[in-house]
CSV table of C-alpha atoms and ligand atoms in Angstrom, one decimal:
chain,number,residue,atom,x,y,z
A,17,UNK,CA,131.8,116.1,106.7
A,18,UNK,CA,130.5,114.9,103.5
A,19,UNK,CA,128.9,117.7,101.3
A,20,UNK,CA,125.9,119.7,101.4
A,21,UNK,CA,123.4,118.7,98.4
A,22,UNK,CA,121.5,122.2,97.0
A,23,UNK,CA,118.7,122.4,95.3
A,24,UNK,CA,119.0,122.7,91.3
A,25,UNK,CA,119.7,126.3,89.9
A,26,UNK,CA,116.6,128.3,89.1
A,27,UNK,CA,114.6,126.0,91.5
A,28,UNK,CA,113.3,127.2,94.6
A,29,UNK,CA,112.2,125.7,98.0
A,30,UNK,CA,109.1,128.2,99.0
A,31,UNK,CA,110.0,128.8,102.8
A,32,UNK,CA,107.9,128.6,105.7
A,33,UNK,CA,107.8,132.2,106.1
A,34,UNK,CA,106.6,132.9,102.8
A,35,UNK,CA,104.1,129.7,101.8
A,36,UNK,CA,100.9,132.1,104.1
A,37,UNK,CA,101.5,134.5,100.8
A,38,UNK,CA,100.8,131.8,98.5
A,39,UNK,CA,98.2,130.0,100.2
A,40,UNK,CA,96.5,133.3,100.5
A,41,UNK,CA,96.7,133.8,96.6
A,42,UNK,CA,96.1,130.3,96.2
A,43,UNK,CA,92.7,131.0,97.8
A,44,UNK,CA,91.6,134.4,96.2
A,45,UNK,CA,92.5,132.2,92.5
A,46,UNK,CA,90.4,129.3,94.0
A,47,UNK,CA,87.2,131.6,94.7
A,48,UNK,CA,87.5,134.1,92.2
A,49,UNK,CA,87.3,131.1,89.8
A,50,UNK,CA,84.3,129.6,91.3
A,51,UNK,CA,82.8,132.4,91.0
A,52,UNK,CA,82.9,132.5,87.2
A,53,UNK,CA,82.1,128.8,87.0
A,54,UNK,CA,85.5,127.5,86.0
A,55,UNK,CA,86.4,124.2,87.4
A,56,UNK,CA,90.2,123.1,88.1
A,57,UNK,CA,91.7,120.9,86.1
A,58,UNK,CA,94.7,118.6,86.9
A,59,UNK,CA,97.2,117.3,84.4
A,60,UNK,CA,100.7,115.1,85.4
A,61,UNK,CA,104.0,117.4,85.1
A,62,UNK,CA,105.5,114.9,82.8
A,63,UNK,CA,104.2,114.3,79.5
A,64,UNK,CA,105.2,113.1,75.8
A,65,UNK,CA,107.6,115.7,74.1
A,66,UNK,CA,106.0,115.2,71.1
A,67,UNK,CA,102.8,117.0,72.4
A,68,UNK,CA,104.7,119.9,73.1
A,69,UNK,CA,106.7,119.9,69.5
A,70,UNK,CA,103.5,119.5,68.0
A,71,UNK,CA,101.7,122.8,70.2
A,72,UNK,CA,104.1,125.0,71.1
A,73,UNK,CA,105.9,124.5,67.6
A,74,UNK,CA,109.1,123.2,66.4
A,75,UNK,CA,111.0,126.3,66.2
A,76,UNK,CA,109.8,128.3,69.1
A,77,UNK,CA,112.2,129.2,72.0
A,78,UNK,CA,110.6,126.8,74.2
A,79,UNK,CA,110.7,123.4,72.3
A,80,UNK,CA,114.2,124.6,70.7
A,81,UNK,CA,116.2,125.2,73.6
A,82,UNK,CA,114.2,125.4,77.3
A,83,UNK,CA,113.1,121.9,77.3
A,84,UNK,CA,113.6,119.6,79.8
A,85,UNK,CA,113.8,116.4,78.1
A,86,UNK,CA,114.7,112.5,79.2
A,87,UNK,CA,114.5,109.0,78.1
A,88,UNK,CA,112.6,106.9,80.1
A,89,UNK,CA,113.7,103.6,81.2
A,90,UNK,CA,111.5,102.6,78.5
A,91,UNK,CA,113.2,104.7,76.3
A,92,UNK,CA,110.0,107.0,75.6
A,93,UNK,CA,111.1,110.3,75.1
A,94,UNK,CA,109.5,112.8,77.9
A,95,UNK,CA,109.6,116.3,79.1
A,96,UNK,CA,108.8,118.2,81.9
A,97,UNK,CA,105.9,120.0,81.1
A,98,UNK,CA,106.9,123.9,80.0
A,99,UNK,CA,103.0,125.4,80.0
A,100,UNK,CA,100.1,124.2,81.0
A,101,UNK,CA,97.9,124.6,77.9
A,102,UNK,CA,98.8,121.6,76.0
A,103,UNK,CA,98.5,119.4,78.9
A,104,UNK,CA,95.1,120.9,78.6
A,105,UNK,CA,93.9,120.0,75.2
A,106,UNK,CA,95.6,116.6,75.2
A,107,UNK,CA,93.3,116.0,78.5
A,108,UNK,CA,90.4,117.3,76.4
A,109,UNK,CA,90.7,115.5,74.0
A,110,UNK,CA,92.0,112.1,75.7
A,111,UNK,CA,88.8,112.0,78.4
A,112,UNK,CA,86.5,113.8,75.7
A,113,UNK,CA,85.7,116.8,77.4
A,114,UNK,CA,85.9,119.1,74.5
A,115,UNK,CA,83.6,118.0,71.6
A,116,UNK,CA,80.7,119.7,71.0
A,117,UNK,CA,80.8,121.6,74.5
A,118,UNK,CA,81.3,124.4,76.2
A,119,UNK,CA,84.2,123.8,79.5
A,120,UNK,CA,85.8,126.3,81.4
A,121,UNK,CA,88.8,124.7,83.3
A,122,UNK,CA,91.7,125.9,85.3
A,123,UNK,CA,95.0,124.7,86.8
A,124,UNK,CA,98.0,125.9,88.8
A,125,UNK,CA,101.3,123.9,89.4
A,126,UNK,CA,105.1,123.6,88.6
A,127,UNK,CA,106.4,124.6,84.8
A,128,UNK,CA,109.8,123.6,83.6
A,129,UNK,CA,111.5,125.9,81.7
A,130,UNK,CA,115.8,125.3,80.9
A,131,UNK,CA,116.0,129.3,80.8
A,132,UNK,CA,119.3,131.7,82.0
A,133,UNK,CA,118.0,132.3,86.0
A,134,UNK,CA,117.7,136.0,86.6
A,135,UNK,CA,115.0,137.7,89.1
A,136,UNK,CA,111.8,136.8,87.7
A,137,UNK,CA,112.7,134.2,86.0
A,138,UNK,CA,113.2,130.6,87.1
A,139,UNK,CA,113.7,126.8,85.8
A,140,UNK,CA,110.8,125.9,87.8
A,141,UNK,CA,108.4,128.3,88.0
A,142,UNK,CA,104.5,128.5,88.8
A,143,UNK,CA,101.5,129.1,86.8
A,144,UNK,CA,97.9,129.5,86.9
A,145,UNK,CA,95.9,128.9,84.0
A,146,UNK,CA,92.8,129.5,82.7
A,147,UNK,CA,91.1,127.9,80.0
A,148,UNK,CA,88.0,128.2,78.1
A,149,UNK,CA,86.6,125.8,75.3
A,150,UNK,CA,83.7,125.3,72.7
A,151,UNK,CA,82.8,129.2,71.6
A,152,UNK,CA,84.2,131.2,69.5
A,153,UNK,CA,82.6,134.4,70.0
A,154,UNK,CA,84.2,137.3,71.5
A,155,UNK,CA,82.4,137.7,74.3
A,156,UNK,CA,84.5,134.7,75.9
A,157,UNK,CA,87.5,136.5,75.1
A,158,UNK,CA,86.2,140.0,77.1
A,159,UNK,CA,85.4,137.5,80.1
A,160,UNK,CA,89.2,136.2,80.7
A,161,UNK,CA,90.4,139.7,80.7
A,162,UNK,CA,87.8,141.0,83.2
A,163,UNK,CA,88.5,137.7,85.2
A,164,UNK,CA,92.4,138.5,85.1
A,165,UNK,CA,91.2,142.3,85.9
A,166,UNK,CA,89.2,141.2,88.7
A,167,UNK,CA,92.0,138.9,90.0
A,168,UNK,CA,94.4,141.9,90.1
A,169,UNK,CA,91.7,144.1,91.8
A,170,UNK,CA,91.1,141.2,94.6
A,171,UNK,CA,95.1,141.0,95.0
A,172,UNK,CA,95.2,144.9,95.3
A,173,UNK,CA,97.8,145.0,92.6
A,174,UNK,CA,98.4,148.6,90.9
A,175,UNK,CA,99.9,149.6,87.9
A,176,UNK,CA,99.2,146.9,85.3
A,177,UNK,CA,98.9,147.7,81.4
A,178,UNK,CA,96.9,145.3,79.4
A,179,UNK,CA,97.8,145.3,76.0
A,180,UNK,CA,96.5,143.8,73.6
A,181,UNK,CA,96.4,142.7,69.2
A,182,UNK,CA,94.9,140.4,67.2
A,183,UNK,CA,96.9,138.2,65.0
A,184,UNK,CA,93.9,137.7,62.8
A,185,UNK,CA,93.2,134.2,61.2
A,186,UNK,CA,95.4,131.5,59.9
A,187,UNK,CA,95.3,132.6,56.5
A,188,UNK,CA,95.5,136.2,56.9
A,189,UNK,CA,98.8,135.9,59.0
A,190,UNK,CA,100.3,133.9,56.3
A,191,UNK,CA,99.3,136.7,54.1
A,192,UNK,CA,101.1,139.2,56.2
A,193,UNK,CA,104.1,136.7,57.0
A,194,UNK,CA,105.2,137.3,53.5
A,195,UNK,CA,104.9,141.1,53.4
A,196,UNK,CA,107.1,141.0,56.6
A,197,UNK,CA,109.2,138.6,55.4
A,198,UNK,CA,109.6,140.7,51.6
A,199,UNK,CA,109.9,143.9,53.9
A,200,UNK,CA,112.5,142.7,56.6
A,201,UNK,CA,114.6,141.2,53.6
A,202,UNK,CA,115.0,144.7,52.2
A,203,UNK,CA,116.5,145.5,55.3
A,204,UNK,CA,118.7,142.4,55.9
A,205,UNK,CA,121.7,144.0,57.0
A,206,UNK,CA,119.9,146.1,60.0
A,207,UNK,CA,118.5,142.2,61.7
A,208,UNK,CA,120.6,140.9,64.4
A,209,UNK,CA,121.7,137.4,64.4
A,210,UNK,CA,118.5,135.7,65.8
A,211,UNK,CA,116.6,137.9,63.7
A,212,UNK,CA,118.2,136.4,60.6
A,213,UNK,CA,117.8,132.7,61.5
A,214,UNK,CA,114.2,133.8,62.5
A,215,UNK,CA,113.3,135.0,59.3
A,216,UNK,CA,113.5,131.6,58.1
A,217,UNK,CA,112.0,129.5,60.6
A,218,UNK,CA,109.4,132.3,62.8
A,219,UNK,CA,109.7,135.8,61.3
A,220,UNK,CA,106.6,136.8,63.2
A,221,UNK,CA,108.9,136.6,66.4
A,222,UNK,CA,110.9,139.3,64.9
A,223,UNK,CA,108.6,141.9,65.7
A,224,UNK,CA,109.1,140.8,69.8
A,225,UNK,CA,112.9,141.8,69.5
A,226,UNK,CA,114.3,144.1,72.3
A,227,UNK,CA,117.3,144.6,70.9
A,228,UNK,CA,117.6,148.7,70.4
A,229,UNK,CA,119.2,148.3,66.8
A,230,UNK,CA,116.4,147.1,65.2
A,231,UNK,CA,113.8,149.2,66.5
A,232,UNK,CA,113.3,152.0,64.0
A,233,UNK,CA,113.4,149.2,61.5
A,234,UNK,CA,110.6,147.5,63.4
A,235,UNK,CA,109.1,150.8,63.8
A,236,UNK,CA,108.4,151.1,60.4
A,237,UNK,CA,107.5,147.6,59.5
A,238,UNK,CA,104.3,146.7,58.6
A,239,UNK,CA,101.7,145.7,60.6
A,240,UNK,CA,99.5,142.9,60.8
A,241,UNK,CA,96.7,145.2,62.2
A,242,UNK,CA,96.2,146.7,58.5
A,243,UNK,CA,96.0,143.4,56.5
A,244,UNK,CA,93.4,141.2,58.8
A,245,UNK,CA,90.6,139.8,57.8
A,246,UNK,CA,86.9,141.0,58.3
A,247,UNK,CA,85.8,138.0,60.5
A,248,UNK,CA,89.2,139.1,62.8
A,249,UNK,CA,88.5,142.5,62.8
A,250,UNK,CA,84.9,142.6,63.7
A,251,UNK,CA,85.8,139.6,66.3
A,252,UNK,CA,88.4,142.5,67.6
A,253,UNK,CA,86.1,145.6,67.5
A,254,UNK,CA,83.4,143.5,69.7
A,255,UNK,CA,86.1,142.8,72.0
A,256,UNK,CA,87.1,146.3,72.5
A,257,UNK,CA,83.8,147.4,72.6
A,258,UNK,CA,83.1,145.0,75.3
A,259,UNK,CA,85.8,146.4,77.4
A,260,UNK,CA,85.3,149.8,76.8
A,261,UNK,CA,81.6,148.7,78.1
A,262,UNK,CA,83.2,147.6,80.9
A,263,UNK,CA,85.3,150.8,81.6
A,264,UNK,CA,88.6,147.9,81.2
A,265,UNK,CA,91.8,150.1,80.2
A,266,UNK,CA,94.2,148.4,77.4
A,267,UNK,CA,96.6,149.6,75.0
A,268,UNK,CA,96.7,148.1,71.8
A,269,UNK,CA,99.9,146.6,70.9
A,270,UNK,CA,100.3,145.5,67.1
A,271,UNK,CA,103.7,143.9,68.0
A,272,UNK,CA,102.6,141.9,70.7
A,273,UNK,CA,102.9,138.5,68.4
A,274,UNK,CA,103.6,135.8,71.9
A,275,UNK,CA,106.2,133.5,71.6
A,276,UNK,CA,103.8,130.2,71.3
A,277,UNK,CA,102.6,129.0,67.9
A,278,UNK,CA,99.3,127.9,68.4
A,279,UNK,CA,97.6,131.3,69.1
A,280,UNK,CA,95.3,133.1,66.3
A,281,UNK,CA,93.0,136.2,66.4
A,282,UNK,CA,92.8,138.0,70.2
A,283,UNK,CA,96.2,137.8,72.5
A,284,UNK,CA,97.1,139.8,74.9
A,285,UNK,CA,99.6,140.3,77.6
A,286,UNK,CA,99.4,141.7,81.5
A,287,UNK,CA,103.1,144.1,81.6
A,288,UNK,CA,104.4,146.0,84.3
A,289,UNK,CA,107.1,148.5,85.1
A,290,UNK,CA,108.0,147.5,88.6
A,291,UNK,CA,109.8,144.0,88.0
A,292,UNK,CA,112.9,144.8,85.5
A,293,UNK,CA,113.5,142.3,82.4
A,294,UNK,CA,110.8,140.1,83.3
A,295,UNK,CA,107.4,142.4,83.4
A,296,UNK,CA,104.8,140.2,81.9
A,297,UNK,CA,103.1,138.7,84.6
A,298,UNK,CA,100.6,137.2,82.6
A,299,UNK,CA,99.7,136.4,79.2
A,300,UNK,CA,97.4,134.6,76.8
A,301,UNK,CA,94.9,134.6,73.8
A,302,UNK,CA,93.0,132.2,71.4
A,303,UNK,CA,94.2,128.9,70.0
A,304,UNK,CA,91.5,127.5,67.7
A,305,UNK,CA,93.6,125.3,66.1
A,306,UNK,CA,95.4,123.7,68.3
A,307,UNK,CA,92.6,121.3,69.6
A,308,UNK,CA,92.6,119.7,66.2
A,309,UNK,CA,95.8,119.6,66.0
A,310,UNK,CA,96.5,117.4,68.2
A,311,UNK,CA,93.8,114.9,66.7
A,312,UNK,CA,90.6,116.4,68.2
A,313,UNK,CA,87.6,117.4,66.2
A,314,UNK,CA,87.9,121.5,65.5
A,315,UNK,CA,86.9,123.7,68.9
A,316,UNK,CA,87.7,127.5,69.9
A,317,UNK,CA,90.0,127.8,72.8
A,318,UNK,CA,91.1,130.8,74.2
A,319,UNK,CA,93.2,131.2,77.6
A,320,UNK,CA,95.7,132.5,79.4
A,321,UNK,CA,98.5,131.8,82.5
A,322,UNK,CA,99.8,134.1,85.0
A,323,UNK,CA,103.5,133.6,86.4
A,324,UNK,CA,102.6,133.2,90.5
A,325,UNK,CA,106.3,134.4,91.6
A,326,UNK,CA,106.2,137.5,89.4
A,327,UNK,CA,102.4,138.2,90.6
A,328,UNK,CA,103.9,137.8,94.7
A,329,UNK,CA,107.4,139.7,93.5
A,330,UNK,CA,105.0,142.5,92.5
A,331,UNK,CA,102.7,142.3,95.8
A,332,UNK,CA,105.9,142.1,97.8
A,333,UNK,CA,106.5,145.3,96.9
A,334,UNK,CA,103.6,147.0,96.5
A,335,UNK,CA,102.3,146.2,99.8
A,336,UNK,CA,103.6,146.3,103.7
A,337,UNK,CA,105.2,142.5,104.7
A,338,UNK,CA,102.2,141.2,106.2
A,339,UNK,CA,103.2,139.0,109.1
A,340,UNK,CA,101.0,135.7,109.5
A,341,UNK,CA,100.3,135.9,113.1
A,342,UNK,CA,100.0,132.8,115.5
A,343,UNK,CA,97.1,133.4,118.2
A,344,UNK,CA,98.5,131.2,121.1
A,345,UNK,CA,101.8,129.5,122.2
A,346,UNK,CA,101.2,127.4,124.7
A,347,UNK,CA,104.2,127.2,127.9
A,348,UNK,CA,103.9,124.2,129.5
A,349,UNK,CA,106.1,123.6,132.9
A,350,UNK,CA,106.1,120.2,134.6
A,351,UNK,CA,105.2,117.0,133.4
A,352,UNK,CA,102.2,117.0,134.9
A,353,UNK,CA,101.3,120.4,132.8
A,354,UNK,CA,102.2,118.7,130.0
A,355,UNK,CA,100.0,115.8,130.0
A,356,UNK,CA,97.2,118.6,130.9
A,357,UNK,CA,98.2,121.1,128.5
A,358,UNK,CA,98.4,118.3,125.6
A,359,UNK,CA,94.4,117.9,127.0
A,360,UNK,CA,93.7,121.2,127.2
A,361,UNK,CA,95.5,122.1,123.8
A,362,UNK,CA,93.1,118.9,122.0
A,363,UNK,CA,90.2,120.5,123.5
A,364,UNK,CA,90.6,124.2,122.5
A,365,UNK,CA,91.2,123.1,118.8
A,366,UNK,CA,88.0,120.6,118.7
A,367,UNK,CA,86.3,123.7,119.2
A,368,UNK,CA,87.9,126.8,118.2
A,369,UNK,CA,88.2,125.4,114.3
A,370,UNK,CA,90.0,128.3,113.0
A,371,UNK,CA,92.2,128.9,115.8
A,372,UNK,CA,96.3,128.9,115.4
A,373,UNK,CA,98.2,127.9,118.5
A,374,UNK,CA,101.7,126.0,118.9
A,375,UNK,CA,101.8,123.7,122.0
A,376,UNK,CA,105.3,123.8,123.5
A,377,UNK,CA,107.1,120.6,122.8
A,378,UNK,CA,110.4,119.3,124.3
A,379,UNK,CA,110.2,120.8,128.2
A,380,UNK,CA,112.7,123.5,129.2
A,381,UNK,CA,112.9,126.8,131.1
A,382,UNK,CA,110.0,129.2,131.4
A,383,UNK,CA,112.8,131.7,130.3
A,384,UNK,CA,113.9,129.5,126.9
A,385,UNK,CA,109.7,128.5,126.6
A,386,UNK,CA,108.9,132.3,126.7
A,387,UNK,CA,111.4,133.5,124.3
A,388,UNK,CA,110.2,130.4,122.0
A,389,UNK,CA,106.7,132.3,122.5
A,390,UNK,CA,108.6,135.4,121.6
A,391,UNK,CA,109.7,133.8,118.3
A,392,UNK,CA,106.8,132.4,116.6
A,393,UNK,CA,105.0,135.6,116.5
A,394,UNK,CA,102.2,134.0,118.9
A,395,UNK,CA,99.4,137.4,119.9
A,396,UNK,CA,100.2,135.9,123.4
A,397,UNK,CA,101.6,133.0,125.9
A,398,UNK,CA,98.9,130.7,127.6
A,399,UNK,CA,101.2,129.2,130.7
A,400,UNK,CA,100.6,126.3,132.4
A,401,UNK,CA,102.7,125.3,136.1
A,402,UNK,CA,102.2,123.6,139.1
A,403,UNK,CA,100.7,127.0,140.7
A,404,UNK,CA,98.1,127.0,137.3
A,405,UNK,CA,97.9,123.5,137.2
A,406,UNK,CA,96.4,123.5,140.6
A,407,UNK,CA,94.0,126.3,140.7
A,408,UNK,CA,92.9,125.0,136.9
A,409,UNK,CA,93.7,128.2,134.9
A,410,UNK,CA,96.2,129.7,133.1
A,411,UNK,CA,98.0,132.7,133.0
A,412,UNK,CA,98.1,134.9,129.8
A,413,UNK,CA,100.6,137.0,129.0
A,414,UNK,CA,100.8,139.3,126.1
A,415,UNK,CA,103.3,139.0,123.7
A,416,UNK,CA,102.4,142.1,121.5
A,417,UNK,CA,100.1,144.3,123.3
A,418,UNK,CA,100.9,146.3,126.7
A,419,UNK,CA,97.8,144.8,128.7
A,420,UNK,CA,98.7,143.4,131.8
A,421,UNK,CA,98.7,139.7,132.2
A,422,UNK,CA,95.6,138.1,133.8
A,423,UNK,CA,94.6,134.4,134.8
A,424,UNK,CA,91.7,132.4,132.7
A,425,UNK,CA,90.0,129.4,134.3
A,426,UNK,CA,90.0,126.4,131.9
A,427,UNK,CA,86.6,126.3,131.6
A,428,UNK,CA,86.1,130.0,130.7
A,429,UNK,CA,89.1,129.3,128.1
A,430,UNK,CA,87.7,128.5,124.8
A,431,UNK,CA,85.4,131.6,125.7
A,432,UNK,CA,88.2,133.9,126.2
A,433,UNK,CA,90.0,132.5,122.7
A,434,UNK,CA,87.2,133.2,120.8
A,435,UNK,CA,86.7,136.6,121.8
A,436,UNK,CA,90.2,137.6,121.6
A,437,UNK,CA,90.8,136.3,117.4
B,296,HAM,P1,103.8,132.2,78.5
B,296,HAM,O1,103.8,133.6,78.1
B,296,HAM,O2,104.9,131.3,78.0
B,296,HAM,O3,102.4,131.6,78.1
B,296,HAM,O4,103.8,132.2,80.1
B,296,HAM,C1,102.8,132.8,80.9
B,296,HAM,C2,103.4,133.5,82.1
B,296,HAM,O5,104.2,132.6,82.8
B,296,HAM,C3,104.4,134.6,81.7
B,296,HAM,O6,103.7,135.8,81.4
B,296,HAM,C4,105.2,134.8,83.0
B,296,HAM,O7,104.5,135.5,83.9
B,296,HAM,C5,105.2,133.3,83.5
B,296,HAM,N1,106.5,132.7,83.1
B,296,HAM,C6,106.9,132.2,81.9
B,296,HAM,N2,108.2,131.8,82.0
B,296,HAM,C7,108.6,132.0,83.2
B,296,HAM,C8,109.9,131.7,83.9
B,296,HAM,N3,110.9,131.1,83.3
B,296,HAM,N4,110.0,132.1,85.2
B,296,HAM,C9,108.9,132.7,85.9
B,296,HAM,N5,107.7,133.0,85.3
B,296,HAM,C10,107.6,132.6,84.0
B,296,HAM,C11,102.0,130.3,78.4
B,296,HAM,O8,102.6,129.5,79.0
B,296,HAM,C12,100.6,130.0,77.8
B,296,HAM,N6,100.4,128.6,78.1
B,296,HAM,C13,99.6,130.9,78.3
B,296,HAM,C14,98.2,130.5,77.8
B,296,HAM,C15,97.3,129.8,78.4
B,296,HAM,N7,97.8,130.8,76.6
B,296,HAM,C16,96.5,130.3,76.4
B,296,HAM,N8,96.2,129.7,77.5
C-alpha cells in the first residue's frame, strides 16, 4: 500500500462536524459589520515579501523567523501572507482607495505563520480583520473596540479583559526608546538572551517578555506612559473617556508594546484566562505611518484582527456542543420510490427554501436506510415503499422525539415540513 499523504504540521482540515460553528461566526462577523458600515475587502494570500519587510519591520519575529517564503518560477521572491493589514494598505494604496477618504474595510481568510504548533497556535491560522482609514481622531479608535465588544456580546463570549496603552507618537517613543535602552543597559546582566539581541535591534519588545527573571527588572522600568506627548495623551484621555461613556471595561496596560512595527498612539489587545499560552484572541491599534510608508500619501489607520480558532476554542468551552440538526432524511425503498422520492425530494426544497433534508442515495435495507437516518442527526425519517408509494404519502417517523409515527399525504407534505422546523 503506498503511503498516506497528511496534511502539513500546524495546518488543519476544518471537519464537517465542525464548519456549522464557523459558518455560524462567519455570519454574526458578516452582519455585525454591516451594521457599522464596514465593507469586506479581499486581498490574494500571496504577496511580495518586501511589503511585509517593509510593514511589519525587519527585525520583528514575524519577518525574522515565521515567514513563509519562496522563489517563484520567475524568481520573484514571495511569501505567504502572515497578517492581513499590509495586504490592506498595499490594496489602498494600489486601487486608490485611501487618499483623501474616509473607508472602513474588513477581511477574513488564511494567515501563514512558520511558528512552534502548540494548542492555539497554528501555521495556518484564521483571521478577521478590521480596518479603518482617513481620520485620525479618537473617536474611530472607541468605535473598533465597541465593535470587537459588541462581536463578543453577539458570540456570548465571557470573561475577556481589554487592555489597552498608548505608545504615543513617533518621536516621543524614540524619546523613550533611549531611556529604556540607558535604563535596561544598567541592568545588562539580569536580560535573557533575546532580550540582549533585542536591545539592539527592538528594545521596545523587551517590555513583552514572559520570562519570570526579568520581571522585577521590567517592573521597575520606565514607562512610556509618563514621557508621551500632549497630542498622544489627550488622543488617549478622549478614548478612555469615550469608553467610560460607554460603560466599556479595560485595564490599562503600559507594557502592552505589540509585536508589529508599524503601530503608534492607541493599541490594545482582547486577553483571556481560559486558553493557556496563547490568550490573546484579538489584537490591534493605530498605524499612521504605515500607509506612507509603503509609498502612499500620509492617512490615519487604525485596526485590529481577531484569531477565529482561538475565538471558537474559547466558545467551545464556554458553551454546550451545539449539534447542527438535519430536519429530514428521506428512506427510499424500491426503485420505483426512488424515482418518486428524487421528485418529491426536488419539490419540497423548491419550496421549503431553508429546509435541510438528506435524500437516501445508494438503495439498501430499510434496517441499514433507518440507521443511516439514525446517523445524520435528521429530527425524523420521511419513508417512502411500495405500500406509501401507492396510497401517495409517507410515513414519518421520529428520530428524536417519542411521538408516535403517523402518515402525511404528499400534497399535505410541504405543509407538514413547514410547521414542524
Ligand atoms: P497579531 O497580534 O499578530 O496582529 O495577530 C492578531 C491575532 O491573530 C492574535 O491576537 C491571535 O488571536 C491570532 N493569531 C496570531 N498568530 C496566530 C497563530 N500562529 N495561530 C493562531 N492564531 C494566531 C495582527 O496580525 C495585526 N495585523 C492586527 C491588526 C489589524 N492591527 C491593525 N489592524
Amino acid at each position: 500500500m503506498s503511503k498516506i499523504i497528511k496534511s502539513i504540521r500546524g495546518m488543519h482540515d476544518l471537519l464537517p462536524d465542525d464548519s456549522h460553528r464557523w459558518q455560524s461566526f462567519e455570519a454574526i462577523v458578516r452582519q455585525l459589520m454591516a451594521g457599522y458600515g464596514y465593507k469586506e475587502i479581499r486581498m490574494p494570500l500571496v504577496e511580495s515579501t518586501d511589503l511585509f519587510c517593509r510593514s511589519i519591520g525587519e527585525v520583528t519575529d514575524i519577518v525574522e523567523k515565521e515567514m513563509y517564503t519562496f522563489e517563484d518560477r520567475n524568481g520573484d521572491r514571495l511569501s505567504l501572507r502572515p497578517e492581513g493589514t499590509a495586504s490592506c494598505v498595499r490594496a489602498g494604496i494600489q486601487h486608490g482607495l485611501l487618499y483623501n477618504q474616509v473607508q472602513r474595510l474588513w477581511y477574513s481568510g488564511p494567515m501563514f505563520r512558520h511558528e512552534r504548533p502548540q494548542k492555539g497556535r497554528y501555521r495556518q491560522f484564521h483571521q478577521f480583520g478590521v480596518e479603518a482609514y482617513g481620520i485620525d481622531t479618537p473617536d474611530i479608535d472607541a468605535e473598533l473596540i465597541l465593535i470587537g465588544t459588541r462581536l463578543w456580546k453577539q458570540l456570548g463570549l465571557k470573561g475577556l479583559r481589554l487592555e489597552l496603552n498608548t505608545l504615543g507618537s513617533n518621536q516621543a517613543r524614540a524619546e523613550y526608546k533611549q531611556i529604556l535602552i540607558d535604563y535596561l543597559n544598567q541592568h545588562k546582566e539580569l536580560l535573557d538572551e533575546d532580550s540582549v539581541r533585542r536591545l539592539e535591534t527592538n528594545p521596545l519588545r523587551i517590555l513583552d517578555s514572559k520570562n519570570p527573571a526579568m520581571k522585577e527588572l521590567l517592573d521597575n522600568a520606565p514607562v512610556l506612559m509618563d514621557h508621551l506627548d500632549d497630542e498622544s495623551r489627550q488622543q488617549f484621555d478622549k478614548l478612555t473617556a469615550s469608553l467610560d461613556a460607554t460603560g466599556v471595561e479595560y485595564t490599562l496596560n503600559p507594557r502592552l508594546v505589540r509585536g508589529l512595527d508599524y503601530y503608534c498612539k492607541t493599541v490594545f489587545e482582547w486577553v483571556t484566562d481560559e486558553l493557556g499560552a496563547q490568550g490573546t484572541i484579538c489584537a490591534g491599534g493605530r498605524y499612521d505611518g504605515l500607509v506612507e510608508q509603503l509609498g502612499g500619501k500620509a492617512t490615519p489607520a487604525i485596526g485590529f484582527a481577531l484569531g477565529v480558532e482561538r475565538i471558537l476554542a474559547l466558545l467551545e468551552s464556554q458553551q454546550e456542543k451545539q449539534i447542527e440538526t438535519i430536519d429530514a432524511y428521506l428512506v427510499l425503498l424500491g426503485d420505483a420510490s426512488e424515482l418518486r422520492g428524487l421528485q418529491l425530494a426536488e419539490d419540497i426544497r423548491e419550496k421549503i427554501s431553508d429546509i435541510t433534508m438528506i435524500a437516501h442515495c445508494g438503495g439498501g435495507s430499510m434496517k441499514s436506510q433507518m440507521k443511516k437516518a439514525d446517523k445524520s442527526g435528521a429530527k425524523m425519517a420521511l419513508i417512502l415503499g411500495e405500500d406509501e408509494l401507492s396510497n401517495e404519502q409517507v410515513t414519518v417517523k421520529y428520530l428524536r422525539e417519542k411521538k408516535e409515527q403517523i402518515t402525511v399525504k404528499f400534497s399535505d407534505l410541504n405543509k407538514f415540513l413547514t410547521e414542524s422546523k
